[in-house]
Short mmCIF file of C-alpha atoms and ligand atoms in Angstrom, two decimals:
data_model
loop_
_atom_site.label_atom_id
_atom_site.label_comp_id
_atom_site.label_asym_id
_atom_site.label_seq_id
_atom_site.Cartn_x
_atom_site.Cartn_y
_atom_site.Cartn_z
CA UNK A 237 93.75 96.08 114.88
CA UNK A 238 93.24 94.81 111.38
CA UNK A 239 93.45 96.29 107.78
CA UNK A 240 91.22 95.26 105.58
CA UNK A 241 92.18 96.43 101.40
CA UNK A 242 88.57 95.54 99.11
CA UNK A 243 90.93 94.36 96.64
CA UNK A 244 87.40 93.69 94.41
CA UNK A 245 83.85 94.50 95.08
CA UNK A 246 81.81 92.94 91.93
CA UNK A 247 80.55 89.88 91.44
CA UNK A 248 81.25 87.30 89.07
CA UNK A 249 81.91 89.47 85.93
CA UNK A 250 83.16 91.85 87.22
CA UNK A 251 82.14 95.58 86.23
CA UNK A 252 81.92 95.66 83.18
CA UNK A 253 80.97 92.01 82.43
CA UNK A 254 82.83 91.22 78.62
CA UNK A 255 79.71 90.66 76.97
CA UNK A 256 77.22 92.78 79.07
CA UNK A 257 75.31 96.16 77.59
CA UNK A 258 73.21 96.46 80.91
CA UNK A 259 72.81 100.27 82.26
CA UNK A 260 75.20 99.76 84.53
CA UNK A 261 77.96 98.17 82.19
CA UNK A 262 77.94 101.23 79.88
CA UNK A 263 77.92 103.45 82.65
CA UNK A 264 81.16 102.05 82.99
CA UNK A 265 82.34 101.84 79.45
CA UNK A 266 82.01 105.55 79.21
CA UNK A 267 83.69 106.40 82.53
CA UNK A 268 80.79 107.92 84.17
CA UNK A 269 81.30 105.43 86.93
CA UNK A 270 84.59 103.29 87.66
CA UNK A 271 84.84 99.82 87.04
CA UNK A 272 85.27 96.89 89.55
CA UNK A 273 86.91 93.89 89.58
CA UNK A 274 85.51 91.18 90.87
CA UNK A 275 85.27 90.48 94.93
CA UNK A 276 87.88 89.31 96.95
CA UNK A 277 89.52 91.46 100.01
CA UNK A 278 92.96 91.31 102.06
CA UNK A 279 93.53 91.21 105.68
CA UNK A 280 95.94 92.07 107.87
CA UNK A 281 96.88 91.94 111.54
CA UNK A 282 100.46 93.62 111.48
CA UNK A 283 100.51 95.52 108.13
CA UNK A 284 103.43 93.05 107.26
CA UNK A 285 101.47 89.50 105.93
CA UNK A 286 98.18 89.58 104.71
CA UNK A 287 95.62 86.89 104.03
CA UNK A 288 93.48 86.75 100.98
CA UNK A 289 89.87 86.32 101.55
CA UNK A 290 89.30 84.60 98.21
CA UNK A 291 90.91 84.44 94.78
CA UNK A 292 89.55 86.41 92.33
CA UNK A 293 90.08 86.06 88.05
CA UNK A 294 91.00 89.35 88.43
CA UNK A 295 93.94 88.84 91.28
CA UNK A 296 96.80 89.75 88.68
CA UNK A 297 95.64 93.12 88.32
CA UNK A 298 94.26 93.02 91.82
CA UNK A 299 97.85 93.43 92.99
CA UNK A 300 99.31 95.33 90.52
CA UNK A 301 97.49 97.89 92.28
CA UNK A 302 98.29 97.51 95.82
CA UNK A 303 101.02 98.13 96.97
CA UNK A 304 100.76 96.65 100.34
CA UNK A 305 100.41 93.07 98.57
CA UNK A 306 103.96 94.00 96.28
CA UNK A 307 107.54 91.66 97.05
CA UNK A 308 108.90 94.25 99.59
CA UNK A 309 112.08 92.40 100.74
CA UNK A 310 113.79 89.83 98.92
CA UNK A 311 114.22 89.18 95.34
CA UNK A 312 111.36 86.12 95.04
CA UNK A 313 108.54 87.12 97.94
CA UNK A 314 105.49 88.24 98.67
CA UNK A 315 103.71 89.87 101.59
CA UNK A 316 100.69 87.26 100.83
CA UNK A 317 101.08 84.28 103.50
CA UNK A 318 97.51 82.62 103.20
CA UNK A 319 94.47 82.66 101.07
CA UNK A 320 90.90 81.62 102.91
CA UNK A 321 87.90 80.18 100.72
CA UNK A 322 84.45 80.79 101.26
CA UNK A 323 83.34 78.51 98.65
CA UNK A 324 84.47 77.04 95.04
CA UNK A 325 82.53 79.82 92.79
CA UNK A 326 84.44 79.91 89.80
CA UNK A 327 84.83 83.72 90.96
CA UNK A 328 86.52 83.23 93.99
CA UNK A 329 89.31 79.91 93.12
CA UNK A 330 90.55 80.79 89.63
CA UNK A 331 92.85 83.60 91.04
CA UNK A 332 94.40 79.98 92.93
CA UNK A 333 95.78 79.89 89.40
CA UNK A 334 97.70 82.72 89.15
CA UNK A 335 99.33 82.56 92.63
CA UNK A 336 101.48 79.71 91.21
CA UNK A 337 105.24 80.29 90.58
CA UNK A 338 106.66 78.12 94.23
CA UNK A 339 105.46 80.73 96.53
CA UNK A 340 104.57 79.22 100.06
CA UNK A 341 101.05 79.74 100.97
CA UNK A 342 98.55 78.05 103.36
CA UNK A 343 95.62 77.21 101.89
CA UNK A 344 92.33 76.97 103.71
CA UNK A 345 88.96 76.07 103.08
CA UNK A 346 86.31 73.88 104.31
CA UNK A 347 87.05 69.84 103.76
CA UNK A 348 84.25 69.93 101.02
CA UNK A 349 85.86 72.93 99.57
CA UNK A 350 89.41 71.45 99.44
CA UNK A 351 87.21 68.06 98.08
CA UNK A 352 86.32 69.98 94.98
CA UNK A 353 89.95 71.63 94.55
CA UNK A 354 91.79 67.89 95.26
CA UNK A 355 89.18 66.77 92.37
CA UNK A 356 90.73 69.40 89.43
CA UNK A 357 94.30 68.44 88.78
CA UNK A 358 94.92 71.80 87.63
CA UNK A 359 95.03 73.12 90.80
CA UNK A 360 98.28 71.02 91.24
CA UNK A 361 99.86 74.72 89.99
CA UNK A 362 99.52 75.20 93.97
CA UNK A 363 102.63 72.49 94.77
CA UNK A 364 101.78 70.62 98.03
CA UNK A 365 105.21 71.17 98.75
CA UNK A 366 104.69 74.40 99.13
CA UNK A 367 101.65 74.85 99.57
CA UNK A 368 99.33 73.41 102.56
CA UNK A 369 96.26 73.00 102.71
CA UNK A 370 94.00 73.01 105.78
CA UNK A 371 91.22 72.80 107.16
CA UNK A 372 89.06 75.13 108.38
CA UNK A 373 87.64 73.86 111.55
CA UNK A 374 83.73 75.31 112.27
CA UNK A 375 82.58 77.30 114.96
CA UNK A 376 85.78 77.90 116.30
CA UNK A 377 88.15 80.46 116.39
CA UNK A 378 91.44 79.75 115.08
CA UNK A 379 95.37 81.46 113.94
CA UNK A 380 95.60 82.00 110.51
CA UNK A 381 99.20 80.54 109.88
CA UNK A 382 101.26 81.30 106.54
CA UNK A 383 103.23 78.77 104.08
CA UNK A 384 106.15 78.73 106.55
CA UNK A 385 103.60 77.93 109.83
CA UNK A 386 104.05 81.34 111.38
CA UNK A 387 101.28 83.01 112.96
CA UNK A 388 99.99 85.78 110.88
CA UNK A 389 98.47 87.63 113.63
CA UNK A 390 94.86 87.29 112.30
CA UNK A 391 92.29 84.90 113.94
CA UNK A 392 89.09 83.15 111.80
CA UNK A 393 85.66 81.72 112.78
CA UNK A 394 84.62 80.09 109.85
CA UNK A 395 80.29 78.79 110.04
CA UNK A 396 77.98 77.95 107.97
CA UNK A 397 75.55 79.71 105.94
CA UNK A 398 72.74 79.13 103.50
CA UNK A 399 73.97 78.77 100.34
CA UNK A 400 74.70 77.03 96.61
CA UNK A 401 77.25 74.67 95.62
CA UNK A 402 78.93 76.29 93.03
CA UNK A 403 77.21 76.89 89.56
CA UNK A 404 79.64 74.93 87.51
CA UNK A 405 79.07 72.15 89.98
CA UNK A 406 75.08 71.49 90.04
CA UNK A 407 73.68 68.36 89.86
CA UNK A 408 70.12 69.40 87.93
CA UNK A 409 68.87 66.10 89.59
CA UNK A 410 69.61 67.06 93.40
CA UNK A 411 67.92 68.84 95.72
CA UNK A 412 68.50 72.32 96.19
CA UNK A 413 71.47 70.82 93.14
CA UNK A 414 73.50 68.95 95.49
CA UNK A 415 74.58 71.44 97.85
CA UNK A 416 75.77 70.95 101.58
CA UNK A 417 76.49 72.86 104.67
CA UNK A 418 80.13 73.25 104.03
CA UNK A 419 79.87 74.47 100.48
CA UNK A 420 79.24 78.21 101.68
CA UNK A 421 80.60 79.67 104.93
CA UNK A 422 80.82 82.97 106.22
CA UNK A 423 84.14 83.81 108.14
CA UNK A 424 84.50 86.46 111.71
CA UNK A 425 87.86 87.86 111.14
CA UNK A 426 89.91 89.57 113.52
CA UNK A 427 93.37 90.21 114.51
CA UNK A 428 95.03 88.50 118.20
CA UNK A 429 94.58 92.28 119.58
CA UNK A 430 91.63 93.66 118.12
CA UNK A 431 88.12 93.83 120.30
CA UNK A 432 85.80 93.80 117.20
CA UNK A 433 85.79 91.72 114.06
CA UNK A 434 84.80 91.75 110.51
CA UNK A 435 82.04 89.37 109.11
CA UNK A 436 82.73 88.61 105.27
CA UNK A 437 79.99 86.96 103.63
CA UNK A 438 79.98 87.45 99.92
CA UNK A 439 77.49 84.99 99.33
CA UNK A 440 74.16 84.27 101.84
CA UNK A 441 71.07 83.00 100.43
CA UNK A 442 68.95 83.30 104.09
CA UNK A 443 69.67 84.87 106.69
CA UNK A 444 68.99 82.45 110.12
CA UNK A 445 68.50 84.26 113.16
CA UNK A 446 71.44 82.60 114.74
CA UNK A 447 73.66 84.29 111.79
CA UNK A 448 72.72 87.72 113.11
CA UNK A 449 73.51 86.79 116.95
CA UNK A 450 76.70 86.34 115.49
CA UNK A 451 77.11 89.39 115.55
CA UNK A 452 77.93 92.47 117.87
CA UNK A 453 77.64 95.83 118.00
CA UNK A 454 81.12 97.13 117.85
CA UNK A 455 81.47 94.20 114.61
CA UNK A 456 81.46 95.18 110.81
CA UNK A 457 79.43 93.76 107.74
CA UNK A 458 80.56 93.22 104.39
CA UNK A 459 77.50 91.19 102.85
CA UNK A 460 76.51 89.71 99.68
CA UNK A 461 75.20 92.70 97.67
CA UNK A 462 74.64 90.64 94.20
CA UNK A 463 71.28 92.05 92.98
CA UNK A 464 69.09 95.21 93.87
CA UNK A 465 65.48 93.12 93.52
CA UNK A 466 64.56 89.75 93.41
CA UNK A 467 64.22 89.28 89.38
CA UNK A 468 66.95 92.01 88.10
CA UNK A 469 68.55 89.13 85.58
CA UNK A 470 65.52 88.91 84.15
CA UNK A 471 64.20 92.94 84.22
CA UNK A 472 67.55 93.87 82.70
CA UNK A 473 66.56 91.45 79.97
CA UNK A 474 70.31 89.31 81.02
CA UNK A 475 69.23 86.11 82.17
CA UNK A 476 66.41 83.61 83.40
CA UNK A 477 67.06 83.14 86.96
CA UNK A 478 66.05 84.85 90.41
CA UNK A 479 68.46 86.25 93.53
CA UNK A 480 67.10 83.00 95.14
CA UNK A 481 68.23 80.84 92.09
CA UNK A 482 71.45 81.87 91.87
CA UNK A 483 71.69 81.34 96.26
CA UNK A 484 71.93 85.19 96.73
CA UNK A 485 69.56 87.62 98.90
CA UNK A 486 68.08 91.25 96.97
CA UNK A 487 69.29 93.71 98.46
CA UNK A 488 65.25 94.99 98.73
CA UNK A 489 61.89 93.86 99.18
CA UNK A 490 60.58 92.36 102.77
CA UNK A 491 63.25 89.63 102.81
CA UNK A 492 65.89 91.31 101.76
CA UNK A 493 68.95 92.25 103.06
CA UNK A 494 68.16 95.92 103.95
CA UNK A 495 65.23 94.62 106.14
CA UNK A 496 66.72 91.59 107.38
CA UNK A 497 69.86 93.51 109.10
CA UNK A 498 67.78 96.50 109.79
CA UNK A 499 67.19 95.72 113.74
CA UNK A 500 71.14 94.52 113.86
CA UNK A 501 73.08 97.36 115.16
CA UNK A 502 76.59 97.08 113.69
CA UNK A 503 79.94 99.09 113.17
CA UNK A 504 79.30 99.25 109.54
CA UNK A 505 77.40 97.70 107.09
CA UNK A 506 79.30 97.07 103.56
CA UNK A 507 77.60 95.39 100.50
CA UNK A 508 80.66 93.69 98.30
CA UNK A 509 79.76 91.45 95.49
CA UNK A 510 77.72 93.30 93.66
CA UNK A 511 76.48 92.22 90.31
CA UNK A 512 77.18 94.41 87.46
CA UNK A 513 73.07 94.47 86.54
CA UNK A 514 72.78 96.31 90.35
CA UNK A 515 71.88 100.03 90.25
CA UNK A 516 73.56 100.70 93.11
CA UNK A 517 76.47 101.34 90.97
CA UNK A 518 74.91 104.16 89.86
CA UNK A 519 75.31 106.89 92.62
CA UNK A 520 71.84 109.16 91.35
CA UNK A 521 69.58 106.31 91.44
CA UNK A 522 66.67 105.44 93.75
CA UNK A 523 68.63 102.32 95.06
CA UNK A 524 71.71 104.17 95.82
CA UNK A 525 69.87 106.11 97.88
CA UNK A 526 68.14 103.58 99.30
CA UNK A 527 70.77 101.60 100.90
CA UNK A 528 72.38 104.95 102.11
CA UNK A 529 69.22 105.59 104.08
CA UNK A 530 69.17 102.65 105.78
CA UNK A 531 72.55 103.05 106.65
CA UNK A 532 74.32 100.75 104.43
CA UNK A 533 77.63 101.86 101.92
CA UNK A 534 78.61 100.19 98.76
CA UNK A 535 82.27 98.59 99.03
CA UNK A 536 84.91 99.97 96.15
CA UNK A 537 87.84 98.72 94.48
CA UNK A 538 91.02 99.70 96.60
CA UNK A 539 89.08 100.97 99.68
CA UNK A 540 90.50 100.35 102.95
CA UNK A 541 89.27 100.68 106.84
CA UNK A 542 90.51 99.22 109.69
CA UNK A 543 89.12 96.99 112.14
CA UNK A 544 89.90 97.95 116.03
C1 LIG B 5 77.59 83.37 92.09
O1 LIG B 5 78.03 84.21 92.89
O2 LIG B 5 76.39 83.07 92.08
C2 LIG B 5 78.54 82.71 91.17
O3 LIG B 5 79.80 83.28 91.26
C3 LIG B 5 78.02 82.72 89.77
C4 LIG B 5 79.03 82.19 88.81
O4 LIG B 5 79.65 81.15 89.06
O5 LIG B 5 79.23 82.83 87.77
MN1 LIG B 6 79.95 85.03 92.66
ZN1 LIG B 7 76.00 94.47 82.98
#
């Protein structure tokens, strides 16, 4: 079996976004809806070590509130034994930062990945010493192992999927701005006994038909949920560029993500990183409804499931 804690479900900004007024946002500010930090979940095959799936800004308060990911024995420790990268978005490495302080950790990512953290000396915060850093190997199911090279009990099959280099890293000059296969993978999690797994892919900008053979039946979903419609930056009167510039899917419209998984039978179906312009957020609206009718649910801050 495996836990899984949504330790975030937002996207970059997080819910609310510091200098956002959108609908959403101020459905926030007033409390009518709860905030959301920005996406990142943890893992776990034995309820003991966990492995972060990314490494949000927000990780500090992350685990202040979960108590699964507190010190519970020894005076300097933490439950956390590895952190797994699906790309370099600024929204998923800066947390890297604040998991300094010499705690071992493994480190994994994709060679380009690790490429783009080897080239920002900051990261250096992470001691080699302490902490490795390997490779994810593609199309092939591995042990997640923690700083110490103990087997956490939780297995990974990182792949490919269409994608964006990060934003901070386009090359305006480049095709499709310089991006490769290995800057954006999706991961199959699952734990040495369970039968099904989890597929985590917080960002997807097409979805190939080999993705969805991926999958099974008995399998759950927790898919890039960024925007509602194709041009909701620029409706909500935020920003210039489309789902498809950014490298994320709409949740709606003929190729979005509600019809492109509709003839996948899964476990569950989870959006996480969801932009803070999405009305989904906002449980009375047409889009809320929307995604419940075709069978989807919205991931939250702090909720948990378990994979069998
Ligand atoms: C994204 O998901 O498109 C990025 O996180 C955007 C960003 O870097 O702010
Ligand atoms: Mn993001
Ligand atoms: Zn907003």
């Amino acid at each position: 079996m495996l836990r899984v804690i949504v330790l975030g479900a937002a996207a970059g900004g997080g819910l609310p976004q510091w200098n956002c007024a959108c609908a959403v946002c101020q459905a926030a500010r007033r409390g009518d809806i709860r905030p959301q930090t920005q996406s990142s979940i943890a893992v776990s095959a034995d309820g003991a070590r966990w492995v972060l799936i990314n490494a949000s800004p927000d990780i500090r308060q992350q685990l202040a509130a979960t108590a699964a990911l507190q010190p519970q024995h020894g005076v300097r420790a933490s439950p956390l034994g590895a952190v797994l990268l699906t790309n370099a978005d600024v929204d998923h490495i800066t947390g890297l930062l604040s998991l300094r302080e010499s705690q071992p950790l493994a480190l994994y990512a994709t060679p380009r990945v690790h490429g783009v953290l080897a080239a920002n000396a900051v990261f250096n915060v992470l001691g080699r010493e302490r902490v490795a850093r390997p490779a994810l190997t593609l199309n092939q199911c591995q042990p997640v192992l923690d700083g110490a090279g103990q087997d956490t009990g939780v297995r990974v099959e990182a792949f490919t999927i269409p994608g964006k280099i990060a934003l901070w890293l386009e090359d305006p000059d480049a095709a499709n701005f310089g991006s490769v296969a290995e800057d954006t993978i999706g991961l199959a999690i699952s734990s040495s006994t369970s039968a099904s797994r989890l597929f985590y892919l917080p960002g997807c900008a097409a979805l190939p038909d080999a993705i969805k053979a991926r999958l099974a039946p008995q399998d759950s979903l927790l898919f890039d949920g960024t925007t509602f419609t194709e041009d909701e930056m620029i409706t909500c009167g935020v920003g210039s560029k489309t789902a498809a510039r950014m490298g994320h899917l709409p949740m709606s419209g003929d190729s979005g993500a509600l019809a492109l998984w509709q003839d996948v039978p899964l476990r569950r179906k989870l959006f996480i990183h969801i932009n803070n312009t999405n009305p989904v957020w906002l449980p009375d609206s047409p889009a809320r409804a929307a995604i419940g009718a075709a069978g989807w649910q919205l991931a939250h801050d702090g909720m948990e499931f378990c994979v069998e």
